[in-house]
Short mmCIF file of C-alpha atoms in Angstrom, two decimals:
data_model
loop_
_atom_site.label_atom_id
_atom_site.label_comp_id
_atom_site.label_asym_id
_atom_site.label_seq_id
_atom_site.Cartn_x
_atom_site.Cartn_y
_atom_site.Cartn_z
CA MET A 510 86.62 -2.54 32.51
CA ALA A 511 89.54 -4.66 33.64
CA GLN A 512 92.67 -2.90 34.62
CA ARG A 513 95.57 -3.72 32.35
CA ARG A 514 98.47 -5.34 34.12
CA ASP A 515 102.07 -5.44 33.05
CA ARG A 516 101.40 -3.37 30.04
CA PRO A 517 103.41 -0.38 28.98
CA GLY A 518 101.95 2.90 29.61
CA HIS A 519 102.73 6.29 31.02
CA PRO A 520 105.19 6.20 33.84
CA GLN A 521 103.68 6.76 37.28
CA ARG A 522 104.13 10.31 38.50
CA PRO A 523 105.91 10.64 41.70
CA ARG A 524 103.88 12.05 44.47
CA PRO A 525 105.06 15.40 45.85
CA PRO A 526 106.61 15.20 49.25
CA ARG A 527 104.47 15.96 52.17
CA ARG A 528 104.94 19.38 53.63
CA GLY A 529 106.30 19.31 57.09
CA CYS A 530 104.65 20.75 60.17
CA SER A 531 107.06 23.59 60.51
CA ARG A 532 104.44 26.03 59.27
CA ALA A 533 106.99 28.29 57.89
CA ASP A 534 104.30 30.19 56.06
CA VAL A 535 102.54 31.20 59.35
CA THR A 536 104.36 33.92 61.32
CA VAL A 537 103.51 35.47 64.72
CA ASP A 538 103.83 39.25 65.08
CA ARG A 539 105.54 39.41 68.43
CA ASP A 540 105.75 43.22 68.39
CA ALA A 541 101.90 43.47 67.89
CA ALA A 542 101.34 41.04 70.77
CA THR A 543 103.73 42.98 73.02
CA GLY A 544 101.99 46.25 72.06
CA ARG A 545 98.53 44.84 72.87
CA GLY A 546 99.81 43.67 76.30
CA ALA A 547 101.34 47.09 76.96
CA ALA A 548 98.20 48.88 75.99
CA THR A 549 96.17 46.58 78.30
CA ARG A 550 98.49 47.38 81.18
CA ARG A 551 98.33 51.08 80.42
CA ARG A 552 94.45 50.90 80.36
CA ARG A 553 94.58 49.15 83.72
CA GLY A 554 97.00 51.65 85.15
CA LEU A 555 94.93 54.60 83.81
CA SER A 556 91.78 53.05 85.30
CA GLY A 557 93.47 52.73 88.70
CA PHE A 558 94.73 56.35 88.54
CA ILE A 559 91.26 57.66 87.68
CA ILE A 560 89.68 55.64 90.54
CA ALA A 561 92.35 56.97 92.91
CA THR A 562 91.76 60.52 91.67
CA ILE A 563 88.02 60.20 92.17
CA VAL A 564 88.46 58.90 95.64
CA VAL A 565 90.82 61.75 96.59
CA LEU A 566 88.46 64.33 95.12
CA ALA A 567 85.58 62.81 97.02
CA LEU A 568 87.54 62.99 100.29
CA VAL A 569 88.49 66.58 99.56
CA ALA A 570 84.92 67.46 98.84
CA ALA A 571 83.73 65.78 101.98
CA PHE A 572 86.35 67.66 104.01
CA PHE A 573 85.31 71.05 102.62
CA ILE A 574 81.66 70.16 103.13
CA ALA A 575 82.40 69.28 106.76
CA ASP A 576 84.63 72.38 107.11
CA ALA A 577 81.84 74.56 105.80
CA GLY A 578 79.48 73.13 108.46
CA VAL A 579 82.07 73.76 111.19
CA ARG A 580 82.67 77.37 109.83
CA ASN A 581 78.91 78.04 109.97
CA TYR A 582 78.67 76.66 113.50
CA ALA A 583 81.72 78.66 114.66
CA GLU A 584 80.34 81.91 113.16
CA ASN A 585 76.99 81.47 114.82
CA ARG A 586 78.69 80.53 118.08
CA ALA A 587 80.94 83.59 117.96
CA LYS A 588 77.94 85.79 117.16
CA ALA A 589 76.09 84.44 120.26
CA GLU A 590 79.08 84.92 122.48
CA ILE A 591 79.61 88.47 121.39
CA ALA A 592 75.98 89.36 121.80
CA ALA A 593 76.01 87.83 125.32
CA HIS A 594 79.11 89.82 126.28
CA LEU A 595 78.12 93.28 124.96
CA PRO A 596 77.47 95.93 127.53
CA ASP A 597 73.84 96.58 128.42
CA SER A 598 74.10 100.05 126.80
CA VAL A 599 74.81 98.48 123.38
CA THR A 600 72.04 97.21 121.16
CA GLY A 601 72.02 95.83 117.60
CA ASP A 602 72.94 92.75 115.59
CA VAL A 603 76.52 91.84 114.97
CA SER A 604 77.38 89.44 112.12
CA VAL A 605 80.53 87.34 112.24
CA SER A 606 82.50 85.77 109.39
CA ILE A 607 85.66 83.70 109.75
CA GLY A 608 88.22 83.91 106.96
CA GLY A 609 90.97 81.52 105.93
CA LEU A 610 91.06 78.29 104.01
CA SER A 611 90.02 75.75 106.69
CA VAL A 612 88.38 76.53 110.00
CA ILE A 613 89.09 73.09 111.29
CA ALA A 614 92.82 73.47 110.58
CA GLN A 615 92.87 76.97 112.17
CA TYR A 616 91.12 75.63 115.27
CA LEU A 617 93.67 72.85 115.62
CA MET A 618 96.43 75.44 115.26
CA GLY A 619 94.92 77.40 118.13
CA SER A 620 93.93 80.63 116.42
CA PHE A 621 91.81 82.03 113.56
CA ASP A 622 93.51 83.95 110.80
CA ARG A 623 90.82 86.61 110.28
CA VAL A 624 87.46 87.32 111.94
CA THR A 625 85.33 90.13 110.60
CA LEU A 626 82.61 91.75 112.69
CA VAL A 627 79.96 93.91 111.00
CA ALA A 628 77.16 95.88 112.74
CA PRO A 629 75.51 98.32 110.30
CA ALA A 630 73.03 99.60 112.85
CA LEU A 631 74.60 99.50 116.35
CA THR A 632 73.47 101.84 119.10
CA VAL A 633 75.71 102.72 121.97
CA ASN A 634 74.22 104.76 124.78
CA GLY A 635 71.63 105.97 122.34
CA VAL A 636 74.15 107.01 119.77
CA PRO A 637 73.63 105.23 116.38
CA ALA A 638 76.75 103.99 114.51
CA SER A 639 77.89 101.62 111.82
CA VAL A 640 80.70 99.46 112.86
CA HIS A 641 83.10 97.30 110.84
CA LEU A 642 85.98 95.55 112.64
CA VAL A 643 88.63 93.04 111.39
CA ALA A 644 90.55 91.02 113.97
CA THR A 645 93.57 88.87 112.99
CA ASP A 646 95.31 86.11 114.92
CA VAL A 647 92.21 85.55 117.07
CA PRO A 648 93.06 82.92 119.66
CA VAL A 649 90.79 80.03 120.47
CA ASP A 650 91.55 80.56 124.13
CA GLN A 651 89.48 83.72 124.96
CA ALA A 652 91.79 84.50 127.88
CA GLU A 653 94.57 85.38 125.35
CA GLN A 654 94.88 88.76 123.60
CA VAL A 655 93.78 89.14 119.97
CA GLY A 656 96.81 89.75 117.77
CA ASP A 657 95.48 92.85 116.05
CA VAL A 658 92.12 94.68 115.76
CA ARG A 659 91.40 97.36 113.21
CA GLY A 660 88.17 98.86 112.12
CA THR A 661 85.92 101.80 111.42
CA VAL A 662 82.98 103.45 113.13
CA ASP A 663 80.76 105.72 110.99
CA LEU A 664 78.74 108.47 112.68
CA ASP A 665 76.31 110.81 111.04
CA GLN A 666 76.11 114.48 111.98
CA ALA A 667 73.34 114.08 114.57
CA ALA A 668 75.25 111.26 116.28
CA LEU A 669 78.39 113.25 116.37
CA ASN A 670 76.61 116.19 117.96
CA THR A 671 75.10 113.84 120.57
CA LEU A 672 78.59 112.80 121.45
CA LEU A 673 79.71 116.44 121.58
CA ALA A 674 76.80 117.40 123.87
CA ALA A 675 77.75 114.60 126.31
CA ALA A 676 81.40 115.70 126.17
CA LEU A 677 80.97 119.38 126.95
CA PRO A 678 81.40 120.52 130.50
CA LYS A 679 78.28 121.17 132.56
CA GLY A 680 76.96 124.67 131.91
CA ALA A 681 78.96 125.11 128.69
CA PRO A 682 77.07 126.73 125.77
CA ALA A 683 75.57 124.27 123.32
CA ALA A 684 77.55 123.68 120.23
CA ASN A 685 76.59 122.28 116.87
CA LEU A 686 79.11 120.68 114.45
CA VAL A 687 78.33 120.84 110.73
CA LEU A 688 80.24 118.23 108.73
CA GLY A 689 82.02 119.40 105.60
CA ASP A 690 84.57 118.02 103.15
CA GLY A 691 87.50 117.22 105.46
CA THR A 692 86.47 119.92 107.92
CA VAL A 693 83.69 120.82 110.33
CA GLN A 694 82.04 124.13 111.11
CA TYR A 695 80.70 125.33 114.50
CA GLU A 696 79.62 128.55 116.15
CA GLY A 697 80.90 129.94 119.47
CA SER A 698 81.60 133.09 121.29
CA VAL A 699 84.62 134.67 122.99
CA SER A 700 84.66 137.33 125.70
CA VAL A 701 86.64 140.45 124.90
CA PHE A 702 86.62 143.29 127.46
CA GLY A 703 83.43 141.91 128.92
CA LEU A 704 81.72 141.68 125.53
CA ASP A 705 80.68 138.33 124.07
CA ILE A 706 81.84 138.20 120.51
CA GLY A 707 80.21 135.61 118.28
CA TYR A 708 82.16 133.76 115.68
CA GLN A 709 81.84 130.88 113.19
CA ALA A 710 84.93 128.66 113.06
CA THR A 711 86.15 126.11 110.53
CA ALA A 712 88.03 123.30 112.23
CA THR A 713 90.27 120.44 111.17
CA PRO A 714 89.46 117.06 112.76
CA THR A 715 92.14 114.91 114.25
CA ALA A 716 92.08 111.81 116.43
CA ALA A 717 93.77 111.43 119.82
CA ALA A 718 93.92 108.03 121.52
CA ASP A 719 90.59 108.59 123.29
CA SER A 720 88.90 111.56 121.65
CA LEU A 721 88.19 113.46 118.48
CA LEU A 722 89.72 116.95 118.39
CA PHE A 723 88.43 119.76 116.21
CA THR A 724 91.10 122.52 116.04
CA PRO A 725 89.93 125.92 114.61
CA SER A 726 91.83 126.80 111.49
CA ASN A 727 89.74 129.72 110.24
CA ALA A 728 87.01 131.96 111.72
CA THR A 729 84.73 134.86 110.97
CA ILE A 730 83.21 137.34 113.43
CA THR A 731 79.40 137.12 113.36
CA THR A 732 78.01 139.39 116.21
CA GLY A 733 79.00 141.86 118.87
CA ALA A 734 82.19 143.28 117.43
CA GLY A 735 81.06 146.84 117.65
CA SER A 736 83.97 149.18 117.32
CA LEU A 737 86.48 146.46 118.07
CA ASP A 738 88.91 145.43 115.44
CA ALA A 739 87.89 142.00 114.17
CA THR A 740 91.48 141.20 113.12
CA ALA A 741 92.52 141.45 116.70
CA ILE A 742 89.76 139.16 117.83
CA LEU A 743 90.44 136.35 115.41
CA PRO A 744 93.73 135.29 116.98
CA LEU A 745 91.78 134.79 120.21
CA VAL A 746 89.36 132.46 118.45
CA LEU A 747 92.03 130.50 116.59
CA GLY A 748 94.11 130.22 119.74
CA GLN A 749 91.38 128.49 121.70
CA GLN A 750 91.59 124.92 122.80
CA PRO A 751 90.26 122.38 120.23
CA VAL A 752 86.68 121.25 120.60
CA ARG A 753 87.07 117.79 122.22
CA VAL A 754 84.64 114.91 121.74
CA CYS A 755 85.32 111.91 124.03
CA VAL A 756 84.82 108.55 122.31
CA ALA A 757 86.67 106.15 124.61
CA GLY A 758 83.64 105.91 126.94
CA TYR A 759 81.76 104.11 124.13
CA LEU A 760 84.54 101.63 123.34
CA PRO A 761 86.13 98.65 125.20
CA GLU A 762 89.19 99.59 127.18
CA GLY A 763 92.32 99.23 125.12
CA VAL A 764 90.70 100.20 121.82
CA ASN A 765 92.18 103.53 120.60
CA LEU A 766 91.33 106.03 117.97
CA ALA A 767 93.86 105.94 115.05
CA GLY A 768 92.34 108.48 112.67
CA VAL A 769 89.22 110.37 111.44
CA ASP A 770 87.88 111.24 108.03
CA VAL A 771 85.02 113.71 107.57
CA THR A 772 82.62 114.12 104.69
CA PRO A 773 79.32 116.05 104.50
CA GLY A 774 77.50 112.77 105.19
CA ARG A 775 79.49 111.16 107.97
CA ALA A 776 82.55 111.11 110.23
CA ARG A 777 84.47 107.92 109.90
CA ILE A 778 86.64 107.04 112.93
CA THR A 779 89.46 104.45 112.55
CA LEU A 780 90.10 102.20 115.50
CA GLU A 781 92.94 99.86 116.49
CA SER A 782 93.97 97.64 119.36
CA SER A 783 96.64 95.00 120.09
CA THR A 784 95.51 94.25 123.72
CA LEU A 785 91.82 93.35 123.38
CA MET A 786 90.54 90.03 124.76
CA LEU A 787 87.18 88.41 123.87
CA THR A 788 86.22 87.85 127.52
CA ALA A 789 83.11 89.26 129.06
CA GLN A 790 85.12 91.49 131.36
CA SER A 791 87.23 92.90 128.56
CA LEU A 792 84.27 93.66 126.28
CA THR A 793 82.13 95.26 129.00
CA THR A 794 84.92 97.39 130.53
CA LEU A 795 84.73 100.72 128.66
CA GLY A 796 87.50 103.25 128.36
CA THR A 797 87.71 106.69 129.82
CA CYS A 798 88.92 110.01 128.49
CA SER A 799 91.84 111.93 129.96
CA ALA A 800 91.19 115.35 131.31
CA GLY A 801 91.77 118.43 129.20
#
């Protein structure tokens, strides 16, 4: 069909203007973009912190593992040194434990905070005992004095009587201590007008620097009183010198007795020292008891 030309018809509709490229209908959320960037930076920062923390924890763990190995070595070395320096009259195993947070740091500082020695079955000159000692400020240099030593020695009744038999003067009558609750009992005799009067005494234990003392606090007459007034004899018994048990000869010189506690099962002696050194000479030089 041919197109009509120059003929009236509907007017030509104007075309709508083209839309510009301003893209006003498309907007960019700058706040969202900024938030995503901040979140990314936070994740990166958090990841770095986690990695740094893991590295630090790994280093700390490695340090404590190494420190534990050094602690075990030091304890075994100390045990061997003590065993080598004990007097020939002493037998038994001594375990050693080193306290404090870091053995390496303590060694670098020149002393150990706390060293514990335990010997549950030690024998000294044939006398069995259980020993527990705690030393503080123990110098790395063995030629220096240990800051402080405190501990206990437990003796059973048989061991205590072995010490007593060794402490009695030659020719003195045998004695036998019976442990009680805070007291001991023993039998003895006193001469009155040429008669030997037997008695049984109850004594209170105390500790001198070098010995155990058992001072009679009560007594009963057992034999030989005859017509003598027992009430006149008892003051003689109670006025006697305390039974003395020397302990210093079993301990290194400079270790003193600080107290004693008695129960029916054992006598516990408390020890202390501020002059002890961990040298062979110091550990093998035993104390002596004063006369009287």
